[in-house]
Coordinates of C-alpha atoms in Angstrom, one line a residue:
M1 CA 20.7 144.2 128.1
P2 CA 17.0 143.3 128.1
Y3 CA 15.4 143.5 124.6
T4 CA 11.7 143.3 123.7
T5 CA 9.6 144.2 120.7
H6 CA 6.1 145.8 120.4
P7 CA 4.3 147.4 117.4
V8 CA 3.4 150.7 119.1
I9 CA 4.9 152.4 122.1
V10 CA 3.0 155.2 123.9
I11 CA 5.3 157.3 126.1
G12 CA 3.5 158.6 129.1
G13 CA 0.5 157.2 131.0
G14 CA -1.4 160.3 132.0
Q15 CA -4.7 161.4 130.4
S16 CA -3.0 161.7 127.0
G17 CA -1.4 158.3 127.2
L18 CA -4.6 156.7 128.4
A19 CA -6.5 158.3 125.5
A20 CA -3.9 156.9 123.1
A21 CA -4.3 153.4 124.7
H22 CA -8.1 153.5 124.2
A23 CA -7.7 154.5 120.5
L24 CA -5.1 151.8 119.9
R25 CA -7.2 149.1 121.4
A26 CA -10.2 150.3 119.4
A27 CA -8.0 150.0 116.3
R28 CA -6.9 146.5 117.4
L29 CA -3.3 147.5 117.3
P30 CA -1.0 145.9 119.9
F31 CA 0.8 148.5 122.1
R32 CA 2.6 149.2 125.4
V33 CA 2.4 152.3 127.5
L34 CA 5.6 153.3 129.2
E35 CA 5.0 155.4 132.3
A36 CA 7.8 156.9 134.3
S37 CA 6.0 156.9 137.7
D38 CA 4.3 154.1 139.6
E39 CA 0.7 155.0 138.6
A40 CA -1.1 156.4 135.5
V41 CA -2.4 159.7 136.8
G42 CA -0.1 162.1 135.0
S43 CA 0.5 165.4 136.8
W44 CA -2.9 165.6 138.6
P45 CA -1.7 164.7 142.1
Y46 CA 0.9 167.4 141.9
Y47 CA -1.3 170.4 141.1
Y48 CA -2.3 172.9 143.8
D49 CA -4.8 171.7 146.4
S50 CA -7.6 174.1 145.3
L51 CA -7.5 173.2 141.6
A52 CA -10.9 172.6 140.0
L53 CA -11.8 172.0 136.4
F54 CA -13.5 174.8 134.5
S55 CA -15.6 172.3 132.5
P56 CA -18.4 170.3 134.1
A57 CA -17.9 166.6 134.8
R58 CA -20.0 165.5 131.9
F59 CA -17.7 167.3 129.5
S60 CA -14.5 166.2 131.2
T61 CA -14.1 162.5 130.5
L62 CA -12.0 160.2 128.4
P63 CA -13.7 157.9 125.8
G64 CA -16.0 155.3 127.2
A65 CA -16.1 156.3 130.9
R66 CA -18.0 159.1 132.6
L67 CA -16.9 160.7 135.8
P68 CA -19.2 159.4 138.5
G69 CA -21.7 161.8 140.3
D70 CA -23.4 165.0 139.3
G71 CA -22.5 165.8 135.7
E72 CA -22.9 169.5 136.2
R73 CA -20.3 169.8 139.0
Y74 CA -16.8 171.0 138.5
P75 CA -14.4 168.2 139.5
R76 CA -11.5 168.9 141.8
R77 CA -7.9 167.7 141.5
D78 CA -8.2 164.6 143.5
E79 CA -11.4 163.5 141.8
V80 CA -9.7 163.6 138.4
A81 CA -6.7 161.7 139.7
G82 CA -9.0 159.0 141.1
Y83 CA -10.9 158.8 137.8
L84 CA -7.6 158.3 135.8
R85 CA -6.5 155.6 138.2
A86 CA -9.8 153.7 137.6
Y87 CA -9.5 154.3 133.8
A88 CA -6.0 152.9 133.7
R89 CA -7.1 149.6 135.2
R90 CA -8.6 148.9 131.7
F91 CA -5.1 148.6 130.4
E92 CA -3.3 146.8 133.1
E93 CA -1.9 144.2 130.6
E94 CA -0.4 147.0 128.5
M95 CA 0.9 149.3 131.2
R96 CA 4.6 149.3 132.2
Y97 CA 5.4 151.5 135.2
G98 CA 8.7 152.8 136.3
Q99 CA 9.8 153.1 132.7
R100 CA 11.2 156.6 132.1
V101 CA 12.1 156.9 128.5
E102 CA 15.6 158.5 127.9
A103 CA 15.9 158.3 124.1
V104 CA 14.0 157.5 121.0
K105 CA 16.0 156.7 117.9
A106 CA 15.1 155.9 114.3
A107 CA 15.8 152.2 113.7
P108 CA 17.7 151.0 110.6
G109 CA 15.1 149.9 108.1
G110 CA 12.3 151.9 109.7
G111 CA 10.6 152.1 113.0
F112 CA 12.1 153.1 116.3
T113 CA 14.3 152.0 119.2
I114 CA 13.2 153.2 122.6
R115 CA 15.7 153.2 125.5
T116 CA 14.6 153.6 129.1
A117 CA 16.5 154.8 132.2
G118 CA 16.6 151.2 133.4
G119 CA 18.5 150.0 130.3
T120 CA 15.7 148.3 128.5
E121 CA 15.4 148.7 124.8
R122 CA 12.2 148.2 122.8
E123 CA 11.5 148.3 119.1
A124 CA 8.4 149.8 117.7
S125 CA 6.9 150.5 114.3
A126 CA 5.3 153.7 115.7
V127 CA 5.6 155.9 118.7
I128 CA 3.1 158.2 120.3
A129 CA 4.6 160.9 122.6
A130 CA 2.1 161.6 125.3
S131 CA 4.3 162.8 128.1
G132 CA 2.7 166.2 128.4
Y133 CA 4.1 169.5 129.8
F134 CA 4.3 169.3 133.6
G135 CA 7.9 168.2 133.7
R136 CA 9.1 171.3 131.9
P137 CA 7.8 174.5 133.6
H138 CA 8.3 177.7 131.7
L139 CA 10.4 180.2 133.5
P140 CA 10.3 183.6 131.7
E141 CA 13.3 186.0 131.6
L142 CA 12.5 188.6 134.2
P143 CA 15.0 191.5 134.7
G144 CA 16.7 191.2 138.2
L145 CA 15.3 187.7 138.9
A146 CA 18.7 186.4 139.9
E147 CA 19.0 189.3 142.4
F148 CA 15.7 188.7 144.2
A149 CA 16.3 187.1 147.6
G150 CA 12.7 186.2 148.4
T151 CA 10.8 183.0 147.6
V152 CA 10.5 182.2 143.9
L153 CA 8.4 179.2 142.8
H154 CA 6.6 178.1 139.6
S155 CA 2.9 177.3 139.9
S156 CA 3.9 173.6 139.5
E157 CA 5.5 173.9 143.0
Y158 CA 2.5 175.7 144.6
R159 CA 0.2 173.6 146.8
A160 CA -1.6 175.7 149.4
P161 CA -1.6 179.2 150.8
D162 CA -0.6 178.4 154.4
A163 CA 3.1 179.0 153.9
F164 CA 2.5 182.5 152.7
E165 CA 0.4 183.8 155.6
R166 CA 0.7 187.6 156.1
Q167 CA 3.2 187.9 153.3
R168 CA 3.3 190.2 150.3
V169 CA 3.1 188.0 147.2
V170 CA 3.1 188.8 143.4
V171 CA 1.7 186.2 141.1
V172 CA 2.9 186.5 137.5
G173 CA 0.5 185.4 134.8
G174 CA -2.8 186.3 133.2
G175 CA -4.6 182.9 132.8
N176 CA -6.9 180.7 134.8
S177 CA -4.2 179.2 137.0
A178 CA -2.7 182.6 137.8
M179 CA -6.1 184.0 138.8
Q180 CA -7.1 180.9 140.8
I181 CA -3.8 180.9 142.7
A182 CA -3.9 184.7 143.4
A183 CA -7.5 184.3 144.7
D184 CA -6.4 181.3 146.8
L185 CA -3.5 183.2 148.3
A186 CA -5.6 186.3 149.0
G187 CA -7.2 184.6 151.9
V188 CA -4.0 184.8 153.9
A189 CA -1.7 187.2 152.1
R190 CA -1.6 190.6 150.3
V191 CA -1.5 189.6 146.7
S192 CA -1.0 191.3 143.3
L193 CA -1.6 189.6 140.0
A194 CA 0.9 191.0 137.4
S195 CA 0.6 190.4 133.7
R196 CA 2.1 191.9 130.5
A197 CA -1.3 192.2 128.8
P198 CA -4.8 193.1 130.1
L199 CA -6.8 190.2 131.5
R200 CA -9.3 188.6 129.2
W201 CA -12.5 187.2 130.5
Q202 CA -15.0 184.6 129.5
A203 CA -18.3 184.0 131.4
Q204 CA -18.6 180.5 132.6
R205 CA -22.4 180.5 132.0
I206 CA -24.2 181.9 129.0
A207 CA -28.0 182.1 128.9
G208 CA -28.2 179.6 131.8
R209 CA -25.8 177.0 130.2
D210 CA -22.2 176.3 130.9
L211 CA -19.7 177.6 128.3
H212 CA -18.7 174.1 127.4
W213 CA -22.3 173.2 126.5
W214 CA -22.1 176.0 123.9
L215 CA -18.7 175.0 122.7
T216 CA -19.9 171.4 122.2
R217 CA -23.2 172.3 120.7
T218 CA -21.7 174.7 118.1
G219 CA -18.8 172.3 117.3
I220 CA -16.2 174.9 118.2
D221 CA -14.7 172.6 120.8
S222 CA -13.8 170.0 118.3
A223 CA -13.1 172.1 115.2
P224 CA -9.6 171.6 113.8
I225 CA -8.5 175.2 114.2
G226 CA -5.5 174.6 116.5
R227 CA -2.9 176.1 114.2
W228 CA -4.8 179.4 114.3
L229 CA -5.1 179.4 118.1
G230 CA -1.4 178.8 119.0
G231 CA 0.2 181.7 120.7
K232 CA -3.1 183.3 121.8
S233 CA -3.7 183.5 125.5
M234 CA -6.8 181.8 127.0
P235 CA -9.3 184.0 128.8
I236 CA -10.1 183.6 132.4
I237 CA -13.3 181.5 132.8
D238 CA -15.3 183.2 135.5
D239 CA -18.6 182.6 137.2
G240 CA -18.2 186.1 138.8
R241 CA -16.1 185.2 141.8
Y242 CA -12.7 186.2 140.3
R243 CA -13.8 189.6 139.0
A244 CA -15.4 190.1 142.4
A245 CA -12.1 189.2 144.1
L246 CA -10.3 191.8 142.0
A247 CA -12.9 194.4 142.8
S248 CA -12.3 193.8 146.5
G249 CA -8.7 195.0 146.1
N250 CA -7.0 191.7 147.2
P251 CA -5.8 190.4 144.9
D252 CA -5.3 193.5 142.7
H253 CA -4.2 193.4 139.1
R254 CA -1.2 195.4 137.8
R255 CA 1.0 195.6 134.8
L256 CA 4.0 193.4 135.1
F257 CA 6.8 195.0 137.1
S258 CA 9.7 196.5 135.1
R259 CA 12.3 194.6 137.2
L260 CA 13.1 192.8 140.4
H261 CA 15.5 194.0 143.1
E262 CA 17.0 192.0 146.0
D263 CA 14.1 192.8 148.3
G264 CA 11.2 193.4 145.9
V265 CA 9.9 194.8 142.6
E266 CA 9.9 198.0 140.7
W267 CA 6.6 198.8 139.1
P268 CA 6.3 200.4 135.6
D269 CA 5.7 203.9 137.2
G270 CA 9.1 203.6 139.0
T271 CA 7.6 202.8 142.5
R272 CA 9.6 200.2 144.4
E273 CA 7.9 197.8 146.8
R274 CA 9.2 195.1 149.1
I275 CA 7.7 191.7 148.5
D276 CA 8.2 188.3 150.1
A277 CA 7.4 185.9 147.4
L278 CA 7.0 185.5 143.6
V279 CA 4.8 182.8 142.1
L280 CA 5.3 182.3 138.3
A281 CA 2.1 181.0 136.8
T282 CA 3.7 181.2 133.4
G283 CA 2.8 177.8 131.9
Y284 CA 4.8 174.9 130.5
R285 CA 6.6 173.7 127.4
P286 CA 6.5 170.2 125.9
D287 CA 8.6 167.7 128.0
M288 CA 10.1 165.6 125.2
A289 CA 13.9 165.7 125.6
Y290 CA 13.9 162.0 124.6
L291 CA 13.2 163.1 121.0
E292 CA 16.3 165.2 120.7
G293 CA 18.4 164.2 117.8
T294 CA 15.5 162.7 115.8
G295 CA 14.6 165.9 114.0
A296 CA 11.1 165.9 115.5
L297 CA 11.6 169.1 117.6
D298 CA 12.4 172.6 116.7
A299 CA 15.3 174.5 118.3
S300 CA 13.2 175.3 121.4
G301 CA 12.0 171.8 121.9
V302 CA 8.5 172.2 120.4
P303 CA 7.3 169.3 118.2
L304 CA 7.1 169.8 114.5
Q305 CA 3.7 168.5 113.8
R306 CA 0.3 169.0 112.2
G307 CA -2.7 167.7 114.0
G308 CA -0.5 165.6 116.2
V309 CA 1.3 163.8 113.4
S310 CA 5.0 164.6 113.0
T311 CA 5.9 166.5 109.8
T312 CA 9.5 165.4 109.9
V313 CA 9.6 161.8 111.4
P314 CA 7.3 159.1 109.8
G315 CA 5.5 156.9 112.3
L316 CA 5.7 159.5 115.2
G317 CA 2.6 161.0 116.7
F318 CA 1.7 163.3 119.6
V319 CA -1.2 163.5 122.0
G320 CA -1.9 166.2 124.5
L321 CA -0.1 169.2 122.9
E322 CA -1.7 172.6 123.5
Y323 CA -3.8 173.6 120.5
Q324 CA -2.7 170.4 118.8
R325 CA -6.0 170.4 116.8
N326 CA -8.3 172.6 118.7
N327 CA -8.7 174.5 122.0
A328 CA -9.5 171.3 123.9
S329 CA -6.5 169.3 122.8
A330 CA -4.6 169.5 126.1
S331 CA -7.6 168.8 128.3
V332 CA -9.3 165.6 129.5
R333 CA -12.3 166.3 127.3
G334 CA -10.2 166.8 124.1
V335 CA -7.4 164.2 124.2
G336 CA -9.7 161.3 123.2
R337 CA -10.7 162.8 119.9
D338 CA -7.1 163.8 119.1
A339 CA -5.8 160.3 120.0
A340 CA -8.3 158.6 117.7
Y341 CA -7.2 161.0 114.9
V342 CA -3.5 160.3 115.4
V343 CA -3.9 156.6 115.5
R344 CA -5.9 156.7 112.2
K345 CA -3.1 158.7 110.6
L346 CA -0.3 156.5 111.9
R347 CA -1.8 153.2 110.8
R348 CA -2.0 154.3 107.1

């Protein structure tokens, strides 16, 4: 069996892994990045076609490299993927592609042994888990879901509205992705956005400035308040188009249905309606099955950590967790700060 040794292993080569690579190089610590796919773009090429960032380009960058072009525009999916490809070229020597990590084990005497699907084992004094969420979509328990005979897909599987033309579609969720997908579908289908709680809104521009200018200027975006934010839903960031879409009646917003039937939904008032498709924009959970058995995860697979540093396994860090340190931790604009913090903690 091939056997190699490196001081620090980063698992995942998307935005979080690249931010970790930058921080490790700045700290002059040798490392390798193990990326399961054949390129370092994370989940970006697989998001839906109409996806655009809610933060302007100048606030949506990794350390040391700006997105080219107008800094006030809102970059689209393919722009971000291209930016990450270019950024990854800085670390060609340290990147290892086609390396899907299957297991991380504590090594006798300290450190870790990392095993990949190809049979390679590597030793490391520290590990940074930066594999993100996209590989583990969250599918909520919905009464009658197993009975429903129509199309069911998670937002991770949604690409474009064409396949839903003239259909009756319900999108489940109350966040930015749910609203964006519902508005996207409304151009070709009859759509309802269904959520358990009322929608929360946040204006994209305040006093002529983008919201992220204010978050940066006030320090809120980087404040270490992640532990108090966990579990709270993010508001829908809107420049007016989404509230206007709801006001038009398609999509409309409703309380989540009480159950599903074979051919449709039953709304809370008892009304039954036939629907063709259900889109679950219900988020993700950390995709870190390779850490099972280490004591690093709780019973539901969520990392036990504070600020991105494992509270149970010495030498283990995380980058890219939602609310890891603040509200920007899972975003392109936030992973760089978090990665630098984690590297500082791990090298002590």
